[in-house]
Every structure is written in C-alpha cells, then in structure tokens.
Coordinates of C-alpha atoms in Angstrom, one line a residue:
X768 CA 102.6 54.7 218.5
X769 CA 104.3 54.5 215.1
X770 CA 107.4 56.6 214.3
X771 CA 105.1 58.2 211.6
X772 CA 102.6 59.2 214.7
X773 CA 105.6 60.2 216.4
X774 CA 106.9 62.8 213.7
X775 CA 103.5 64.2 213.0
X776 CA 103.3 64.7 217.3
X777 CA 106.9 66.4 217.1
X778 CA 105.7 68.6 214.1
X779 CA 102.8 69.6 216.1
X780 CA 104.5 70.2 219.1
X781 CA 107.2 72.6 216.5
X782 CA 104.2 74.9 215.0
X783 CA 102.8 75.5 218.6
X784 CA 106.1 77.0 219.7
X785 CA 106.2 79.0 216.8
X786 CA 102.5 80.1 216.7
X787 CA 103.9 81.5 220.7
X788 CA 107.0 83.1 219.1
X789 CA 105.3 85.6 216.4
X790 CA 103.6 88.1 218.3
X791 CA 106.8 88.4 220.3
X792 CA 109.0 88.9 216.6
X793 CA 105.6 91.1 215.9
X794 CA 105.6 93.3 219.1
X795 CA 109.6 93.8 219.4
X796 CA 108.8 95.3 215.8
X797 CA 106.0 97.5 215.8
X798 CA 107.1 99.0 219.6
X799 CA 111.1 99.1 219.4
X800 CA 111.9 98.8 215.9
X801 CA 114.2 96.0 216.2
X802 CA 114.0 93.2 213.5
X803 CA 114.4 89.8 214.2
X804 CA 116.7 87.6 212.0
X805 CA 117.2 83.6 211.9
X806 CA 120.5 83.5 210.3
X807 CA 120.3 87.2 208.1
X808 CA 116.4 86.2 207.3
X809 CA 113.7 88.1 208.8
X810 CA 111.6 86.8 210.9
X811 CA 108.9 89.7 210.7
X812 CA 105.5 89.0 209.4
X813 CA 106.4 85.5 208.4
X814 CA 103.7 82.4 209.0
X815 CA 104.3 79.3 211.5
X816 CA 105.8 77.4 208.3
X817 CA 108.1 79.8 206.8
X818 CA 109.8 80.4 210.2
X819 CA 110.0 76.8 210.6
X820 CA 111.6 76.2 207.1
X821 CA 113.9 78.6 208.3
X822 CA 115.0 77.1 210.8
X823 CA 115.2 74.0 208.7
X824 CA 118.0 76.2 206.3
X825 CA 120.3 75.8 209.2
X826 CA 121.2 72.3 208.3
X827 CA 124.2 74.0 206.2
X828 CA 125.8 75.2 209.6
X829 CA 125.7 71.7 211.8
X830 CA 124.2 69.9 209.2
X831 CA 121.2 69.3 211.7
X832 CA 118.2 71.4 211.6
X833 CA 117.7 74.4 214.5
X834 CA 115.1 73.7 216.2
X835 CA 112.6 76.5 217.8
X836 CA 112.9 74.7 221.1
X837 CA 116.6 76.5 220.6
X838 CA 116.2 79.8 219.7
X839 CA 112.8 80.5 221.4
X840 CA 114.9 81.1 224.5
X841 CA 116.5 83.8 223.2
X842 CA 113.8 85.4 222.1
X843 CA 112.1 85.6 225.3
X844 CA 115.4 86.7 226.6
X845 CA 115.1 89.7 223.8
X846 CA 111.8 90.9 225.8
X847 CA 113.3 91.4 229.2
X848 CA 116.0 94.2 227.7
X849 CA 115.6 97.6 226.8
X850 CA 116.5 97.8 223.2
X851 CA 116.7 100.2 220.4
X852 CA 116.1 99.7 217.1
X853 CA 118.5 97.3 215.9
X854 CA 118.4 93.6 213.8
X855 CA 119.0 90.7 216.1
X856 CA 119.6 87.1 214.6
X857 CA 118.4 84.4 216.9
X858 CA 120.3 82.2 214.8
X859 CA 123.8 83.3 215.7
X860 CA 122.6 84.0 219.4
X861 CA 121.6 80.4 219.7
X862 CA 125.3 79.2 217.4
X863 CA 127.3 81.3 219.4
X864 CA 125.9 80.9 222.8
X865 CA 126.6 76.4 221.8
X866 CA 130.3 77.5 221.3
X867 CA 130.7 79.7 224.5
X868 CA 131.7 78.0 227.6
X869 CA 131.3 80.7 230.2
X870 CA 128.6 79.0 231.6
X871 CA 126.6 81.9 231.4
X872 CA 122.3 81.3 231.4
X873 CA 120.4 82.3 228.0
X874 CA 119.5 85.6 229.7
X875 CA 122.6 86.7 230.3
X876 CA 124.8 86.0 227.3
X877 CA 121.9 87.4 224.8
X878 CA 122.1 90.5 227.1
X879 CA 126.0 90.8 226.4
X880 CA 125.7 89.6 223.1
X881 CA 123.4 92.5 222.3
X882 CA 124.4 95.3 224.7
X883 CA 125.6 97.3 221.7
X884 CA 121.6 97.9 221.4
X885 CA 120.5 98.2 224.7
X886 CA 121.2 101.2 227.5
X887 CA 123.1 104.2 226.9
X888 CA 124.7 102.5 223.8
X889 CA 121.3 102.1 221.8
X890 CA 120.2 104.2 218.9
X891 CA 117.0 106.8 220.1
X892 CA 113.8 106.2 217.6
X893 CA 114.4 108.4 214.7
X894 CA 111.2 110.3 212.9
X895 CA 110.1 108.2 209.5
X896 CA 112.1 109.4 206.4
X897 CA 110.2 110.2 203.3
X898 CA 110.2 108.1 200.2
X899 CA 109.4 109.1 196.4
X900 CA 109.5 106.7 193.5
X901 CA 110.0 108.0 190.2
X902 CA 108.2 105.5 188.0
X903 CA 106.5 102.7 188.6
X904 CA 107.6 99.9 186.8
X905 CA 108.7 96.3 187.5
X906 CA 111.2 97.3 189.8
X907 CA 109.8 100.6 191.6
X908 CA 106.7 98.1 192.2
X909 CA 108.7 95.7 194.4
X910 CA 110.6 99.0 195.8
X911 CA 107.2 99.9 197.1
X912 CA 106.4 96.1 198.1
X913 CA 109.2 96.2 200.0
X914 CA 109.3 100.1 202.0
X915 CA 105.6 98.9 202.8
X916 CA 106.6 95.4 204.5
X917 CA 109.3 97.6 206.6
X918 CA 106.5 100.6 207.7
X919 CA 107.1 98.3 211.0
X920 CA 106.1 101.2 213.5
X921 CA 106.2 103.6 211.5
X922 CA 109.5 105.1 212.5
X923 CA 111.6 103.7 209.6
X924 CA 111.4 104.5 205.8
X925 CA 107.7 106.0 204.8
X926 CA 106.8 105.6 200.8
X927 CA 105.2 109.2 200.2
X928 CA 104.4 109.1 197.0
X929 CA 105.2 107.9 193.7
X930 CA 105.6 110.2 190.3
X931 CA 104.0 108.9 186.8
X932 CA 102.9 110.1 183.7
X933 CA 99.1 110.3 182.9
X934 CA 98.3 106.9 181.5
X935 CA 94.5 107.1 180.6
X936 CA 91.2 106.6 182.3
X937 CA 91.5 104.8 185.9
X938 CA 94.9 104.9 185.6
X939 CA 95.4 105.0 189.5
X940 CA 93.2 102.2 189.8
X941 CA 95.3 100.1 186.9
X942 CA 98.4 100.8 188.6
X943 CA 97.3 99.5 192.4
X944 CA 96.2 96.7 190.7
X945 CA 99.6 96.0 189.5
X946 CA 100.9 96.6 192.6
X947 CA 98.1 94.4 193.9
X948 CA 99.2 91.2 191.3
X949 CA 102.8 90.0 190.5
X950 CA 102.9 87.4 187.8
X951 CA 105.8 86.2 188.9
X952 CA 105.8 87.2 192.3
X953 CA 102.4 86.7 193.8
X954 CA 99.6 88.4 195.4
X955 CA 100.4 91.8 197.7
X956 CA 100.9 90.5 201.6
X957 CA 98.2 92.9 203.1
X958 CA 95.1 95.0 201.7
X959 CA 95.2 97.6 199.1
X960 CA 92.4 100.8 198.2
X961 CA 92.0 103.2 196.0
X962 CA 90.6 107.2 196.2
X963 CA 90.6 108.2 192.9
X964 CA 89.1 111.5 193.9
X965 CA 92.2 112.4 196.2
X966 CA 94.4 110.4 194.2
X967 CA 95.9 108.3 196.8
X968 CA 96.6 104.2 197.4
X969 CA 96.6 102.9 200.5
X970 CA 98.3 99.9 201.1
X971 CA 98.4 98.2 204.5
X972 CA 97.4 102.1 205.8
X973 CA 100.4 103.6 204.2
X974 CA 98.5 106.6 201.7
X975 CA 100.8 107.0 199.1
X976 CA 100.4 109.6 197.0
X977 CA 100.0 109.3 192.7
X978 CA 101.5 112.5 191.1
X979 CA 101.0 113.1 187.5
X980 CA 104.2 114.4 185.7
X981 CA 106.2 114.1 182.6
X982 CA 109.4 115.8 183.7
X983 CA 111.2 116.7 187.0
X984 CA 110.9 120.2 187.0
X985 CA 106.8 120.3 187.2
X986 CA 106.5 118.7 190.7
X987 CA 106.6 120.5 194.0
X988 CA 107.0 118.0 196.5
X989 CA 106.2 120.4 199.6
X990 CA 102.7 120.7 198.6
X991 CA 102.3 116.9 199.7
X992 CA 103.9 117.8 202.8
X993 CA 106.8 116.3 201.4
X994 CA 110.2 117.3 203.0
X995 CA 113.9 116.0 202.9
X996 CA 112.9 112.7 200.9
X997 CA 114.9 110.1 199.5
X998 CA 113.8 109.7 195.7
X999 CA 114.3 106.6 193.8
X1000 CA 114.2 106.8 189.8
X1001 CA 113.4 103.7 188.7
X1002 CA 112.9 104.8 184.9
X1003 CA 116.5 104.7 183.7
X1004 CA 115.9 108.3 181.6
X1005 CA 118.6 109.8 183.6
X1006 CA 122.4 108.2 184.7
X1007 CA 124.4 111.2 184.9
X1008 CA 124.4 113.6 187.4
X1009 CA 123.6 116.8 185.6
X1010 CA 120.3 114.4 184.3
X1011 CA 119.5 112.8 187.8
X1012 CA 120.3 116.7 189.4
X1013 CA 116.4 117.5 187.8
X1014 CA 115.0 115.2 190.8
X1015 CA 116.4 117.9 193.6
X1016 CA 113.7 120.1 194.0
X1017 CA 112.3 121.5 197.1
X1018 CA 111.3 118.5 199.4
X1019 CA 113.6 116.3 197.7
X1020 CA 117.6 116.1 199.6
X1021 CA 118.7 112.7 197.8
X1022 CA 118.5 111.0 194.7
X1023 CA 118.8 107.1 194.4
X1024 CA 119.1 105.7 191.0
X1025 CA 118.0 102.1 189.8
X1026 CA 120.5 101.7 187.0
X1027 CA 123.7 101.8 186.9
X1028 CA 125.3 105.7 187.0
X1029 CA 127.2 107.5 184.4
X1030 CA 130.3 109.8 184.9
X1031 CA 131.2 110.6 188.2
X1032 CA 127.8 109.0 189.5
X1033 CA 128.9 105.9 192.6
X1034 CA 127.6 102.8 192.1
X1035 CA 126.7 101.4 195.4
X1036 CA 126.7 97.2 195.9
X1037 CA 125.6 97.3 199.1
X1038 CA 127.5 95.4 201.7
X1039 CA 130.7 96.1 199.6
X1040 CA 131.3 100.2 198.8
X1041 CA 128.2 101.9 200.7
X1042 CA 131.0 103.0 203.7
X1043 CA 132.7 105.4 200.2
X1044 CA 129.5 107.4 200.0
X1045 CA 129.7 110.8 201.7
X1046 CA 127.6 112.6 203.7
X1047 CA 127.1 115.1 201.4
X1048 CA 126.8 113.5 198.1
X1049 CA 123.1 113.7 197.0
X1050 CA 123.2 111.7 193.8
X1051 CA 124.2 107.7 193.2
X1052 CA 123.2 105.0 191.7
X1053 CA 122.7 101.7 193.0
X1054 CA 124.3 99.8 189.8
X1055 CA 123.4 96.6 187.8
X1056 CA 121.7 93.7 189.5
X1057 CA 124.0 91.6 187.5
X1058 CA 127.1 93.8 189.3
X1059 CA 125.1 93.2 192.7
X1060 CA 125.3 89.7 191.7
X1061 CA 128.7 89.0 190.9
X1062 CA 130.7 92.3 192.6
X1063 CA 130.4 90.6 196.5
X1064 CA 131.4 86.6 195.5
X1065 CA 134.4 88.7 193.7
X1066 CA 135.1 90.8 196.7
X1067 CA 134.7 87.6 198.7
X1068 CA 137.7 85.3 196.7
X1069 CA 139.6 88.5 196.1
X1070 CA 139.7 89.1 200.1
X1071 CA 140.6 85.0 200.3
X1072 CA 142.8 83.9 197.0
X1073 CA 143.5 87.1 195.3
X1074 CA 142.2 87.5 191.4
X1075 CA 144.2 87.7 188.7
X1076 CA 141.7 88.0 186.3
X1077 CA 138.4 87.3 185.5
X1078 CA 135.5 87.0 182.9
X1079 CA 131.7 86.9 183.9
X1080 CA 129.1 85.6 181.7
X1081 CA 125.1 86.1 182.3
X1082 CA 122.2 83.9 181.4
X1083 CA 119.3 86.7 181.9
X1084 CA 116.0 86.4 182.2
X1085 CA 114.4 88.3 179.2
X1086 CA 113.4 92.2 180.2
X1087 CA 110.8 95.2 179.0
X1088 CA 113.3 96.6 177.0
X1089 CA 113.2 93.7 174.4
X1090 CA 109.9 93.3 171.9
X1091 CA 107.7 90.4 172.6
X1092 CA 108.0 89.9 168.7
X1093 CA 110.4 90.7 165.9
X1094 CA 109.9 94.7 165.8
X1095 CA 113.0 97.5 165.4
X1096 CA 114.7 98.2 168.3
X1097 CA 117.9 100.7 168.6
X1098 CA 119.9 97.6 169.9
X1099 CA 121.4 94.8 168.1
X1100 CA 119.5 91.8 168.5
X1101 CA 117.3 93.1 171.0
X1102 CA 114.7 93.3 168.4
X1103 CA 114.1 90.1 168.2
X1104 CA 111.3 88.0 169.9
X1105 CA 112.5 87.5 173.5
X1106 CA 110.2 84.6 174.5
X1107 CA 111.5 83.0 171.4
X1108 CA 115.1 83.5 171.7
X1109 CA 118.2 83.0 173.2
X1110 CA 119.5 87.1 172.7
X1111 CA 123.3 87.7 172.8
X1112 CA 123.7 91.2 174.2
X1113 CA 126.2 93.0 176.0
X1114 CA 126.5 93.5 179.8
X1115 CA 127.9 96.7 181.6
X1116 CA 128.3 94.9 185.1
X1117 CA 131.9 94.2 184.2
X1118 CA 133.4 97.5 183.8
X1119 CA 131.0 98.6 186.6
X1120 CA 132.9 96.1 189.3
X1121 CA 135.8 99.1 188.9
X1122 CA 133.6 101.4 190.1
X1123 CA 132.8 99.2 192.9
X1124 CA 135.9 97.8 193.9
X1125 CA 138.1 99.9 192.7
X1126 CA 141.3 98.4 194.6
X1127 CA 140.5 95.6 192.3
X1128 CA 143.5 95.1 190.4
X1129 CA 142.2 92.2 187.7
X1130 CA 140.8 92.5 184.4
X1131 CA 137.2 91.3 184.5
X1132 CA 135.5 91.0 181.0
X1133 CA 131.7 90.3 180.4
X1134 CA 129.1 88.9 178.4
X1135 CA 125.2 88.1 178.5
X1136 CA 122.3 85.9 177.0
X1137 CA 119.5 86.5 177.2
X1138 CA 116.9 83.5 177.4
X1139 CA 113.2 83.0 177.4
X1140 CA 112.3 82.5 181.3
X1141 CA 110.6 86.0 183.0
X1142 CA 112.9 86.3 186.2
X1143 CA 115.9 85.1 188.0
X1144 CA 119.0 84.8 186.0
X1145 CA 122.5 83.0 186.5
X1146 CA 126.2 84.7 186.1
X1147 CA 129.0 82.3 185.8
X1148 CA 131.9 84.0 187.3
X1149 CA 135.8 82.4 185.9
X1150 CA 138.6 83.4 187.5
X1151 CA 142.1 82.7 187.8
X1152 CA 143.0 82.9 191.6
X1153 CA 146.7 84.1 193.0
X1154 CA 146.9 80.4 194.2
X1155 CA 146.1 77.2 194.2
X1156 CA 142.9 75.8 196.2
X1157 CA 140.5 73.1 196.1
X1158 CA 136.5 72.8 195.4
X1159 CA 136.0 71.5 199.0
X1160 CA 138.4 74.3 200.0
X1161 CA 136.4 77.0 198.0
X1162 CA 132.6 75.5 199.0
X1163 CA 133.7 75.9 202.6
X1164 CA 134.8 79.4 202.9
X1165 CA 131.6 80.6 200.7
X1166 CA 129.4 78.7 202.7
X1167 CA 130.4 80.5 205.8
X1168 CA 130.6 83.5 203.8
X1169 CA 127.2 83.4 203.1
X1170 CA 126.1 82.8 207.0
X1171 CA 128.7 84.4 209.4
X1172 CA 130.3 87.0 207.1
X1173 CA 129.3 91.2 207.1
X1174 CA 128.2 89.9 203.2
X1175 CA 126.1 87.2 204.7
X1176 CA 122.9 89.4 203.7
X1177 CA 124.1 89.7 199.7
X1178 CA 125.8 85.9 199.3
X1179 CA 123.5 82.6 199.6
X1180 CA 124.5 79.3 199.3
X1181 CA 122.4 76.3 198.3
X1182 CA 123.9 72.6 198.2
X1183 CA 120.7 71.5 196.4
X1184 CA 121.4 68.7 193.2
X1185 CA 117.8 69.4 192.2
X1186 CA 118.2 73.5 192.0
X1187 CA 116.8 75.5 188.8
X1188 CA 115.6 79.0 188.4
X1189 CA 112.4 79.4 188.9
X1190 CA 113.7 78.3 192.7
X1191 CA 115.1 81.3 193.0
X1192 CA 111.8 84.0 192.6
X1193 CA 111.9 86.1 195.7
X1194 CA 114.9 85.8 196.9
X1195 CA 116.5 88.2 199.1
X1196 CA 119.9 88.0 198.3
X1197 CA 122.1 89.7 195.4
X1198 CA 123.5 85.9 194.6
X1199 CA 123.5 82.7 194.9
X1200 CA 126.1 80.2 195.1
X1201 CA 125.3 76.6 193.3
X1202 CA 127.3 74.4 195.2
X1203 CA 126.7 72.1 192.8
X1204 CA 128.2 73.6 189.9
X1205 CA 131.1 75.2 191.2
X1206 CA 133.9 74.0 189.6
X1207 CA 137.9 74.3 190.7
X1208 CA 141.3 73.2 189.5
X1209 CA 144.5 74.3 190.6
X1210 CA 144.2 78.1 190.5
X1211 CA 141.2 78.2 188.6
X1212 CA 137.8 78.6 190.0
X1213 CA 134.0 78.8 188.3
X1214 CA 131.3 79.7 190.3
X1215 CA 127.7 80.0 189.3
X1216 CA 125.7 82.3 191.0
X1217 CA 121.9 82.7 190.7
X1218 CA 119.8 85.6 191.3
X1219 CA 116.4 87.0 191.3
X1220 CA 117.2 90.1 189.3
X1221 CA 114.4 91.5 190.5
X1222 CA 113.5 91.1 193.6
X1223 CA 116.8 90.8 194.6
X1224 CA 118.1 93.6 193.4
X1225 CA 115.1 95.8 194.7
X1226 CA 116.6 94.4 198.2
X1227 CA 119.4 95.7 197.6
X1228 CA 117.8 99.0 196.3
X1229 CA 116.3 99.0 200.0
X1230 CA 119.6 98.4 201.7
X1231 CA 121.3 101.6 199.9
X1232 CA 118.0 104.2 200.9
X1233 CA 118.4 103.0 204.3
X1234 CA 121.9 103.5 204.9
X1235 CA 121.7 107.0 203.3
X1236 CA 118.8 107.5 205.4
X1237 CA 120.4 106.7 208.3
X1238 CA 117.8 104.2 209.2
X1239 CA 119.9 100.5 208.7
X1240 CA 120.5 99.7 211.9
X1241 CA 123.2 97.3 213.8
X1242 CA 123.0 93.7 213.6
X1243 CA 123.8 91.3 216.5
X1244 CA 125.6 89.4 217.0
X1245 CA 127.6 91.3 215.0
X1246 CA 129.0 89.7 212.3
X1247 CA 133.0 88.0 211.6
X1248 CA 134.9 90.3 209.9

C-alpha cells in the first residue's frame, strides 16, 4: 500500500468517527440544552468536514492536530451524566485530561471536570425567552440567522417577531428572501416559508412574526402573545435612553441596541464589561464592532504589560451608510463613491473603550478608512506598553489568550503567512490576531487584528441578549482566569 493509500485509509477511517459523533453533539442539544465546543467552537449542527477542520485548528496548542480518536471519548463520557444545560469543550477535556496524572479513566475525570453541570449543581431548563428585532437590515438579518441556529430545543432564546416599515407589494416575501440569500455570507442553513396572509416566516419551524410600523409607540406586543421580550434595535434611529425608552411597551422588559449608546447608555463588549450591567437596567447598547474588536486585545495587554497609551486605526469594509456613487451625504467624505474609494472617516470606538474599560487609565486615539471590499475589516492597535517585551513574548501569551483564556470566545489567533480578508467572512470572534504582522520593540507593540464586522459583531450581539436573558450558560472546563 502506498503512503498516499495509507492517508486516504486514515481519512476515511477520521470521517466515520465523526459521522458516529454528530447525533450524539445533536441529541445532547436538542434534549439537555448543552452545547458542545472543540476549543470555544461549536460543534452543533456542523458537517463531518467542518468538525474535522476543527480539530485540525488545534495544531496552535501542540502544534499537532487533535484527533477525533481523542475527544470522541469524552463525548461518549458526556452521555452517561446527567447534565444541565451548559457548553462543554471537548477540546480542553481532552488537553487537560493529557496534563492530569491522577490516573483517573475518561469517564471519570470528564465527570469531575464537568460536575459544576451535573446533579444538584446544574441549572433546571428555563422556559424560551422572547426575541424582537427592530429592523431588519444587514445586521438584524444575521441576528435572526444566528437566534434561529440556537432554537436548539427550544428552551433558549425564541426570535418572535421582527418590526418593519411597509416596503411595498410582497414585501414579506422580499425580506425572507434576504434572509434566505447573503451575498457575502451564503445561503440560509435550513428551509425558509412564507404566509403572506398571516404574515409570518417560518424558518427552520420558528414562525416569526412581520409587524408593520413606523414608530415605537404603534405596536402592541401582547397581541402576538408577546411577553417580557428582549428587543434588539438594529436601525441606529435611537442611542440615547430617552429615544431607545420608546421600545418599552407592554410585552417588551429590555432593550438591546446595535450601535453604540449615547449618554448614560452601557456599552457592553462582551466577555469584558457584561458582569457591570444590573439587574434592573433595561436599556444598553452593545457598542461598535470596531470597539468589540479592539476593546478585549486591549484589556488582554493591559491585564499583562500595562498601557500607557494607545492609538487604533481601522481599515473598514465599506457600509449602507455611504452612496454607491458620488451623491450628498451629511458626512464629509462619505459622499463619495465607496466601491471606488479609499474614505477617511472618523471612528467612535476609541472614546467608546472608556466606557468599556473604564479603569483604563491610557489615552487611546482613533482613526478609520474606509476601503472598497463588502465585509471584514482590520484595526491596527499601537501601543506603548509599561515595559519592555518581546514579539515571541507577545505572540505567546495572545495565542493562549485566545484558547485557554475567559476571552477565548472574542480573541482568535491565526499564524497563517498567506491570510487576507476575505478569510475572515463568518467568523465568530470580535478579533483576530495576525501573527504575522504583529510587530514589537522594546515597549512598543502593533497588533493587527481582523474582523468580520458583521457577523462577528452579530455574535457578539447574541452573547449580550443571552446574558441579560439569563440563558448563557457555564462553560467547562471552565476557563484560566
């Protein structure tokens, strides 16, 4: 047998042991509602191939590939406990269980390792939460993307409805087919219908509901059987919180803005400030997606070096609010064609990292482009560090930021020579870290970080309307602080 016969017989072998592990990741999700991660990325409804190039991203822990034969192990171990709904990452179970020398079996260091979700200590099943989106645009269309893919049993986050303004004849049936057809990001995973007559979509069985309205105050959200729902505005109108204040009506308990806040509005980065937000308050905003982008790397040197100082400047993919060609626009610039141009514009993620990390004592200054590409943009982050470090030094300690750290679900790292943007569509995270680029001298440190200001950011959206929802539940392993 040649070694090529032998690689294609070991790849073989790899995709049956997957093919066996996803109606286990399927039916720990649909009946217990926990989520299963390979090193902070799901696991749920993926194909044999995505969940084996998963397992191929380890290679920046051991710098070998994890192999299914490994982690499968663990997840049969998963089925023999009684768990709550939690996120478990196969990943670390199958790291951490290499580094422990108990001499424990797979069965039962996975059951210590995740008692935290299992007995008297796991979280009871909570009833669905409702979800509106005010406006339906690039962003509340990935929203709804996204609160479909995590229906899971239906005991998590459940998209109600969304809230538009009359746009014409078959205007329902225009706007399920944008939800239906990303140009950037690709087909809808599942099956999508229409009923004009009630004015519904369903998507993958969730009926959403389309309400017609052109202002706040004209929608009654208990008529739809709506009650104590999370709404997102994704149109930007409002940012302060006698504006956003419209969107509490009856049926409606909190309001979750896409933009960044005004005032005394928070601006939530998730995995950085979402612990500051109290119980009671019923308005914030979930910033930028360039401050999602840049605020977590910051927090991350801060925590390590210390920042003196810092200045932040964005390459940005082009947006709705600039014209396609010349035309007047209230902005400087902005006017201009933006599939033409490189656009120098302003950026408010720099005076927004106060709001975010407010103990951050550092001036941090910003400035954007904006350039002719649809999605995913780059911020290059300089700062002057309280002390002296190395590149290798700097790589390290991000890299395991981005995979053992509690902001291993917002930082990414890729070691990639080849990488460019368009690499980054879909991605999960709020940044990415280009190895590559990252540059450091003394006590000076440039990092480039990429992100799908999109998608990304609408992950982030999710994160924030979870934890106010009380519906993100506990990972485990749990992760170094």
């Amino acid at each position: 047998m040649t070694v090529n016969e032998d690689s294609f017989t070991n790849w073989k072998n790899r995709e049956e042991i997957t093919e066996s592990m996803i109606p286990i990741i399927g039916k720990l999700h649909r009946e217990r509602d926990v989520t299963v991660l390979l090193h902070s990325r799901s696991l749920v409804n993926k194909s044999v191939v995505s969940i084996l190039k998963t397992h191929r991203f380890a290679r920046q822990i051991a710098g070998e590939e994890l192999s299914v034969t490994e982690t499968l192990p663990f997840l049969q171990a998963l089925t023999t406990l009684d768990l709550g709904p939690s996120q478990i990452d196969i990943g670390m179970l199958a790291a951490t269980y290499k580094a422990d020398d108990r001499g424990l079996s797979v069965e039962e260091f996975t059951a210590g390792a995740v008692a935290g979700a299992t007995g008297v200590n796991k979280i009871e099943r909570r009833e669905p939460r409702d979800v509106v989106l005010y406006g339906f645009g690039r962003i509340g269309r990935l929203v709804a993307r996204l609160l479909i893919e995590k229906a899971g049993s239906g005991n998590g986050l459940r998209l109600r409805a969304i809230v538009v303004r009359q746009g014409g004849d078959q205007d329902i049936v225009k706007r399920a087919s944008l939800l239906r057809r990303d140009s950037i990001h690709g087909q809808f995973q599942g099956t999508i219908t229409v009923d004009e007559a009630k004015s519904t979509i369903v998507a993958n069985g969730n009926e959403i509901k389309v309400i017609y309205a052109n202002d706040p105050s004209e929608v009654d959200y208990t008529a739809y059987g709506i009650k104590d729902a999370i709404l997102v505005d994704n149109t930007g109108k409002w940012r302060d919180r006698e504006g956003l204040s419209k969107h509490l009506r009856p049926g409606v308990a909190k309001v979750v803005l896409t933009a960044p806040g005004k005032g005394d509005v928070p601006n939530i980065v998730h995995g950085v400030n979402q612990d500051m937000i109290k119980p009671d308050e019923q308005i914030l905003s979930c910033a930028s997606c360039t401050t999602n982008a840049i605020v977590p790397p910051l927090k991350a040197m801060e925590d390590e070096y210390g920042v003196l100082r810092g200045h932040v400047e964005t390459v940005h993919s082009f947006t709705n609010d600039q014209n396609l060609l010349d035309n007047y626009h209230s902005s400087d610039r902005r006017g201009r064609s933006a599939p033409l141009n490189m656009v120098i514009t302003e950026t408010g993620a720099a005076s927004a990292v106060a709001k975010a990390l407010p103990d951050l004592q550092a001036k941090i200054t910003g400035s954007s482009i904006r350039v002719p590409v649809p999605d995913v943009s780059i911020a290059i982050l300089n700062l002057q560090l309280a002390r002296e470090t190395t590149r290798e030094e700097v790589l390290d300690y991000l890299r395991n930021v981005s995979l053992t750290s509690p902001l291993r679900r917002q930082i990414d790292f890729i070691s990639a020579p080849d990488a460019v943007s368009s690499d980054f569509i879909g991605s999960r995270h709020a940044s990415i870290v280009d190895a590559g680029a990252t540059k450091v001298e003394g006590d000076n440190a440039i990092l480039y970080l990429w992100y799908d200001n999109e998608f990304g950011y609408s992950c982030q959206v999710i994160r924030v309307v979870q934890h106010v929802s009380g519906v993100e539940y506990p990972t485990f392993p749990a992760p170094a602080a």
